[in-house]
Short mmCIF file of C-alpha atoms in Angstrom, two decimals:
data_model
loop_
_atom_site.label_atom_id
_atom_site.label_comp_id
_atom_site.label_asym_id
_atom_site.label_seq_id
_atom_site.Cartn_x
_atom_site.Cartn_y
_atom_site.Cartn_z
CA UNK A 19 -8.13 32.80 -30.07
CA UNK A 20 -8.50 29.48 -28.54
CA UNK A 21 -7.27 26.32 -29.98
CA UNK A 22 -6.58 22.64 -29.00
CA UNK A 23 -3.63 21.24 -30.82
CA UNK A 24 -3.38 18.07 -29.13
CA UNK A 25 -6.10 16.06 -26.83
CA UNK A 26 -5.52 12.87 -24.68
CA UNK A 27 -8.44 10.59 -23.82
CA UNK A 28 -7.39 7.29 -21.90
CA UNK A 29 -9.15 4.39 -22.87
CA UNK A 30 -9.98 5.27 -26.18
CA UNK A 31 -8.97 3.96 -29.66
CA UNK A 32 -7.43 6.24 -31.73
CA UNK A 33 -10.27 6.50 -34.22
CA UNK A 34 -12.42 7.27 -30.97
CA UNK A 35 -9.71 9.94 -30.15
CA UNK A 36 -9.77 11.72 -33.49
CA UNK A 37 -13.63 11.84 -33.47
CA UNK A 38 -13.94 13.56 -29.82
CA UNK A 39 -11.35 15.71 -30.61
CA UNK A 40 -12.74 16.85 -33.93
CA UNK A 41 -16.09 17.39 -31.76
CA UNK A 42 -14.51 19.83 -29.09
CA UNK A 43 -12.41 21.84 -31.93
CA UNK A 44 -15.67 22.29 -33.55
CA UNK A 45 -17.62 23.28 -30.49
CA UNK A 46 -14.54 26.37 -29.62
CA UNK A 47 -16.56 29.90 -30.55
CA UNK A 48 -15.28 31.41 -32.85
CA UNK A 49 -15.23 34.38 -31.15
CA UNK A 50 -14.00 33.10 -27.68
CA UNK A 51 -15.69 33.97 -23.98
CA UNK A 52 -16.62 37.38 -22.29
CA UNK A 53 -15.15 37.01 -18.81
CA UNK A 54 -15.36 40.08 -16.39
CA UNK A 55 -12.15 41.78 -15.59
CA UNK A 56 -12.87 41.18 -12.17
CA UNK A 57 -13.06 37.57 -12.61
CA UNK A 58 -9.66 37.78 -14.47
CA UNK A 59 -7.58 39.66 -11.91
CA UNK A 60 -9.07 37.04 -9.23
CA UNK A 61 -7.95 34.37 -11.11
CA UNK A 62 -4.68 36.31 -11.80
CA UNK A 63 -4.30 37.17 -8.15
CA UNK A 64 -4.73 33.33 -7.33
CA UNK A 65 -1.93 32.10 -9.91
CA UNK A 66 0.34 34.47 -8.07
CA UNK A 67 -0.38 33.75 -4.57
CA UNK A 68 0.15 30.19 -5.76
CA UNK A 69 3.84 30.62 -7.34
CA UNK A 70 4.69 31.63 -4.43
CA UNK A 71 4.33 29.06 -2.26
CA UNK A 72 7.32 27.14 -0.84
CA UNK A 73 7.46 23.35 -1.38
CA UNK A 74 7.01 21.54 1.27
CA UNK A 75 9.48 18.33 1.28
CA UNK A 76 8.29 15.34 1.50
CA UNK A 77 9.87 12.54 3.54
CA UNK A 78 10.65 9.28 1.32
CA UNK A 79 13.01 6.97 3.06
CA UNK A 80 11.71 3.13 2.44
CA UNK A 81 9.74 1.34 5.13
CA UNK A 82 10.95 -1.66 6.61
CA UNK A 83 9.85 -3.89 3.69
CA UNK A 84 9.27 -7.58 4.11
CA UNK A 85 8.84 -10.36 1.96
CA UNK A 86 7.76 -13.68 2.86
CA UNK A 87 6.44 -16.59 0.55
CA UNK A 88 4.31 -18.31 3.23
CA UNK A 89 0.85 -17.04 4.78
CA UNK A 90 1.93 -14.33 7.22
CA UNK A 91 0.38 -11.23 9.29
CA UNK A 92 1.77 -8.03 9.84
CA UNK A 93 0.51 -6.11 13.08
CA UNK A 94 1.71 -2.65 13.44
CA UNK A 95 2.00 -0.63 16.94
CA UNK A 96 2.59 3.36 16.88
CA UNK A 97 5.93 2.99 18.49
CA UNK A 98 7.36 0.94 21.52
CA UNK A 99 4.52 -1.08 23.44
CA UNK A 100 2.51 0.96 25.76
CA UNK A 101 1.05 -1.49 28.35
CA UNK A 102 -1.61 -0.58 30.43
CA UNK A 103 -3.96 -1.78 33.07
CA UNK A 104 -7.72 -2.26 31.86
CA UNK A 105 -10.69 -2.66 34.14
CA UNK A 106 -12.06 -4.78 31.69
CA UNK A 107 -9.44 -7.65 32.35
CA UNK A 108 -7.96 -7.57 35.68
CA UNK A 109 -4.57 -8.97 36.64
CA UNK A 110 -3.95 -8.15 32.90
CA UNK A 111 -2.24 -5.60 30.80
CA UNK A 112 -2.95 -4.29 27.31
CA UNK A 113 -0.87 -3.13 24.32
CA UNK A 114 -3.03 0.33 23.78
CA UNK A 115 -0.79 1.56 20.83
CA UNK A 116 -2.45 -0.46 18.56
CA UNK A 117 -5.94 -1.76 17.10
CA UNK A 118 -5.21 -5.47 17.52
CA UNK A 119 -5.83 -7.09 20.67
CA UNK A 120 -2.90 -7.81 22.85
CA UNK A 121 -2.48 -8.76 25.84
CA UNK A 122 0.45 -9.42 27.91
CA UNK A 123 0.03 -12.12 31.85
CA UNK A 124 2.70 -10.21 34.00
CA UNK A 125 2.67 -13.07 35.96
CA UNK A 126 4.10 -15.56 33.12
CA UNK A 127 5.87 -12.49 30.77
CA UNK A 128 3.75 -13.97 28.11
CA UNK A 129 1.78 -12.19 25.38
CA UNK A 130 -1.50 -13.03 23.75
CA UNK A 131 -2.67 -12.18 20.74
CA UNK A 132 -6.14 -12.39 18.86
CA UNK A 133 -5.85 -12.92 15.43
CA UNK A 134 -8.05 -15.32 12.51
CA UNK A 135 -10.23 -16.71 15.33
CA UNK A 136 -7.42 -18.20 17.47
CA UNK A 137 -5.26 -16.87 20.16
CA UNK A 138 -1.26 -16.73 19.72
CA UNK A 139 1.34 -16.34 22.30
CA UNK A 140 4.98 -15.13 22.73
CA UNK A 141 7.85 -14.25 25.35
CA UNK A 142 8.71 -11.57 23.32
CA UNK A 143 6.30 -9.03 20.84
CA UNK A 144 8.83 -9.12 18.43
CA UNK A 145 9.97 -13.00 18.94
CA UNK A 146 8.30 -15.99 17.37
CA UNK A 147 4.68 -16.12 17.76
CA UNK A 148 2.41 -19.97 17.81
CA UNK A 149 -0.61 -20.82 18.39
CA UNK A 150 -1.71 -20.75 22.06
CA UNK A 151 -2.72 -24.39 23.50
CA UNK A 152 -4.39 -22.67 26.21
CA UNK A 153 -4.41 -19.17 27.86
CA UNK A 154 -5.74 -17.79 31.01
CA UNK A 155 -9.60 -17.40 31.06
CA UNK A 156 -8.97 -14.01 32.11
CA UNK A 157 -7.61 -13.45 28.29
CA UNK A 158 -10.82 -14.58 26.64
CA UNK A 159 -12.75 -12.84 28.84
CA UNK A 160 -10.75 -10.12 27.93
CA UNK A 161 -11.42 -10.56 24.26
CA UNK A 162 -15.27 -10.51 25.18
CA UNK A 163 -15.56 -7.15 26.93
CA UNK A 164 -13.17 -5.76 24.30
CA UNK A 165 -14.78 -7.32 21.24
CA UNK A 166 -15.71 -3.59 19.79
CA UNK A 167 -12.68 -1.70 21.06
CA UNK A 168 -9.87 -4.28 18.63
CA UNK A 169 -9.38 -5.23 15.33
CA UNK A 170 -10.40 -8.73 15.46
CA UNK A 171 -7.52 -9.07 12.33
CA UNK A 172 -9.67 -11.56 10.21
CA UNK A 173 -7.13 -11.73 7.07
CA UNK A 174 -9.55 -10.64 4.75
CA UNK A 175 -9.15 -8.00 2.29
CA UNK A 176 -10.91 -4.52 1.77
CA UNK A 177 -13.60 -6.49 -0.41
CA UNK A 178 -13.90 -9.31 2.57
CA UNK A 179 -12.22 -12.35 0.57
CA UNK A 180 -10.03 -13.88 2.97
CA UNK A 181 -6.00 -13.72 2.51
CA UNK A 182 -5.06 -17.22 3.42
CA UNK A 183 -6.40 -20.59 2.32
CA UNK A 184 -8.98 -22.20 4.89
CA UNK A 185 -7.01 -23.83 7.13
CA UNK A 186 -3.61 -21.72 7.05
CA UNK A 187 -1.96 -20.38 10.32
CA UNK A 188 -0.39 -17.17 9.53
CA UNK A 189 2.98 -16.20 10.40
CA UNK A 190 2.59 -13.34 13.06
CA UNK A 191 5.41 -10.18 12.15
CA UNK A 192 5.05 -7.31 15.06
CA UNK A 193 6.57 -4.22 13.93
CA UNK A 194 6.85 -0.81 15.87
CA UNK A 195 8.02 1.10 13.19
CA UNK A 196 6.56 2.11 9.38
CA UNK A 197 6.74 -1.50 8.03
CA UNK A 198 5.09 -3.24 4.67
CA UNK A 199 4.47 -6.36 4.15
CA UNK A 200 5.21 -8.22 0.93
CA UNK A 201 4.13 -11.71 0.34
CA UNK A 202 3.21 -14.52 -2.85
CA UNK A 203 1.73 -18.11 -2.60
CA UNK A 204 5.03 -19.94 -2.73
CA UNK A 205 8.11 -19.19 -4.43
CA UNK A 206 7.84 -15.99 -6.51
CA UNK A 207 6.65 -16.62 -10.27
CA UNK A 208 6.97 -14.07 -12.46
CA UNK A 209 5.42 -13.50 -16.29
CA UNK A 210 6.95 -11.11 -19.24
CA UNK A 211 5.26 -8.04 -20.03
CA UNK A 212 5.14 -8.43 -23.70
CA UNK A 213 7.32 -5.23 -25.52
CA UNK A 214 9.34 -4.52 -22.53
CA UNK A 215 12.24 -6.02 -20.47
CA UNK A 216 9.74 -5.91 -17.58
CA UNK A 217 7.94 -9.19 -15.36
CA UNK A 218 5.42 -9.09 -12.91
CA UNK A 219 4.79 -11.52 -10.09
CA UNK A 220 1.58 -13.57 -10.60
CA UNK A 221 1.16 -15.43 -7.17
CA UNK A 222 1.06 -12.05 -5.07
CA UNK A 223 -1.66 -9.20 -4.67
CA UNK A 224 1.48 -6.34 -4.03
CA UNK A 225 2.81 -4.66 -7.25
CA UNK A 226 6.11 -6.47 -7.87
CA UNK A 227 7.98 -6.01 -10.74
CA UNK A 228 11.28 -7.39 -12.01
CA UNK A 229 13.48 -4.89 -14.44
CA UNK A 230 15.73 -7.48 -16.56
CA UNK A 231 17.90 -4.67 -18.09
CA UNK A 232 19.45 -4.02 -14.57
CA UNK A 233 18.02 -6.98 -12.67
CA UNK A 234 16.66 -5.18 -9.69
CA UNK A 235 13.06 -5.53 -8.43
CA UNK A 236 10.68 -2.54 -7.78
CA UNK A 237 7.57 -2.39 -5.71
CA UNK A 238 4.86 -0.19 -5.82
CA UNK A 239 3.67 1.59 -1.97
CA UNK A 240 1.12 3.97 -1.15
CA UNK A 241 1.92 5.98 -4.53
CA UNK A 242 5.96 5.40 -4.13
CA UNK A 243 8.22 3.54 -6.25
CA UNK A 244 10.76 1.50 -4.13
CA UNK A 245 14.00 -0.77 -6.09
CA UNK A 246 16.25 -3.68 -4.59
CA UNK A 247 18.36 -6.01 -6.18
CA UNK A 248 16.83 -8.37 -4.00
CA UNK A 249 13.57 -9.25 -2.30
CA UNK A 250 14.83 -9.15 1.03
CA UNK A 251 16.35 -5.56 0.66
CA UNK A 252 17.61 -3.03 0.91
CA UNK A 253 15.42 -1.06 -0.89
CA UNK A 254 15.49 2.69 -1.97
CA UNK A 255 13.20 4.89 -2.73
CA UNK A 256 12.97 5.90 -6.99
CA UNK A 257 11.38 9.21 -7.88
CA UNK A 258 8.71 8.09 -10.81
CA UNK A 259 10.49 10.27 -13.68
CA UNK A 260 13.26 7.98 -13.23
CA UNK A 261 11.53 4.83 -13.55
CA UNK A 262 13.07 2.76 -16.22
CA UNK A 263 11.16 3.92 -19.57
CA UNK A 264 9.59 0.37 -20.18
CA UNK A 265 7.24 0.57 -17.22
CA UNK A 266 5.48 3.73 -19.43
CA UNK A 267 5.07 0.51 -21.75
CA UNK A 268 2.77 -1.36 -19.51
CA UNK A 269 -0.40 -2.09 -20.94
CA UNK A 270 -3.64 -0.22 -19.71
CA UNK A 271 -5.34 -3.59 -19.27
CA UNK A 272 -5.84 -5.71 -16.43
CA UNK A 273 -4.08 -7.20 -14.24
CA UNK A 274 -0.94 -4.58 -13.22
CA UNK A 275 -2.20 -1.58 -15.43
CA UNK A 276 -3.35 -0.11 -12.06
CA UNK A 277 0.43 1.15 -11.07
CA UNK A 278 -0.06 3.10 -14.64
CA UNK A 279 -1.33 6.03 -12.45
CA UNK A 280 2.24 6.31 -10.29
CA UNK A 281 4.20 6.08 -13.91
CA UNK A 282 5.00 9.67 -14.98
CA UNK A 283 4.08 10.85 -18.24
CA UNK A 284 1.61 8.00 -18.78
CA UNK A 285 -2.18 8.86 -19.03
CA UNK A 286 -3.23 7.58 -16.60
CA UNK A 287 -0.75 9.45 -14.13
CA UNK A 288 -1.37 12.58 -16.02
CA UNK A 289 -5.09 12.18 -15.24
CA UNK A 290 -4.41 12.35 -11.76
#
């Protein structure tokens, strides 16, 4: 005897909800399914492999997350600079731990880096970067030969709109270990989720939420919840059971209902 007592449909009004539930109750047979007995101890056999399956753990300590409220650039390297010499720019060495293109001049201990159609330079990767004023003409020759080995870092966005208005020189961050970046138009404004002790930040494309109940901020990564009591850090990770209950009170509309689907018990989240 099959039944459906309950039936969740995400997006719907709830006269819409009633009606396609009313449509699959009345669909059921009355007299259920034949299934083979071999397909049923398959199926059986499957559910008990699965049970027993050990968890694997999964590692959630926070990222180095930054926040900035000017333009700025985050380029990542897989670990501690690995410079080597390339025959396509001799008397030069290149950073080969990561897609950007840079370059270091042994000869002055200075880096170069190509990023939003200009070079930038630095003593040090992790130091303060600036626009070059000039650079070897080995560099851009460099950046010629290597044009489809690099990222040329444009500061656009998956969808190709830029990240920075025209004109704006990006800060440069170099990070060698699991970083974010984090990052509004100005100072941080925030707007009240109506219902809920909740904001969101308006001038920034990162999920950033402020929790007025126990004034801490959390910020949604790659499917993980991190809090701080401040932007700058330090930030922790939150399991999303725990989340306070008002972010399950976020509306499914546009523009922050997207983080609905890394809210437990929300439809959205059960959906996925």
């Amino acid at each position: 005897e099959v039944r459906i007592p309950k039936g969740s449909f995400p997006g719907a009004s709830k006269e819409d909800a009633e009606k396609y539930l009313a449509t699959l109750r009345a669909a059921l047979p009355k007299d259920g399914w034949p299934v083979s007995a071999q397909a049923l101890q398959t199926n059986l056999a499957i559910a008990q492999a699965q049970s027993k399956q050990k968890a694997q753990p999964v590692k959630n300590e926070p990222p180095q997350i930054l926040f900035r409220t000017s333009p700025s650039m985050l380029v990542m390297l897989s670990g501690e600079p690995a410079l080597r010499d390339v025959k396509e720019a001799p008397g030069l060495k290149r950073i080969i731990n990561t897609s950007a293109l840079i370059m270091q001049d042994p000869q002055s201990s200075t880096y170069y880096l190509w990023a939003v159609a200009r070079w930038f330079e630095a003593k040090a990767l992790t130091g303060e970067w600036k626009v070059a004023a000039s650079q070897p003409a080995a560099v851009e020759n460099a950046r010629a030969a290597l044009r489809a080995q690099s990222d040329p870092l444009e500061g656009k966005n998956p969808e190709g709109e830029p990240l920075f208005d025209a004109g704006a020189v990006p800060q440069i961050i170099v990070a060698t270990k699991p970083a974010e970046l984090l990052q509004s138009k100005g100072e941080p404004k925030f707007s009240p989720i109506p219902g809920t002790q909740l904001l969101y930040m308006t001038n920034t494309t990162s999920d950033i939420f402020m929790e007025l109940g126990g004034q801490a901020y959390y910020v949604l990564i790659s499917g993980r919840w991190f809090n701080a009591k401040t932007l700058s850090g330090p930030w922790t990770f939150i399991n999303s059971k725990k989340l306070p209950a008002d972010f399950a009170k976020i509306p499914a509309e546009p523009p922050i209902s997207d983080v609905l689907i890394a809210v437990a018990g929300t439809p959205p989240a059960g959906g996925a």
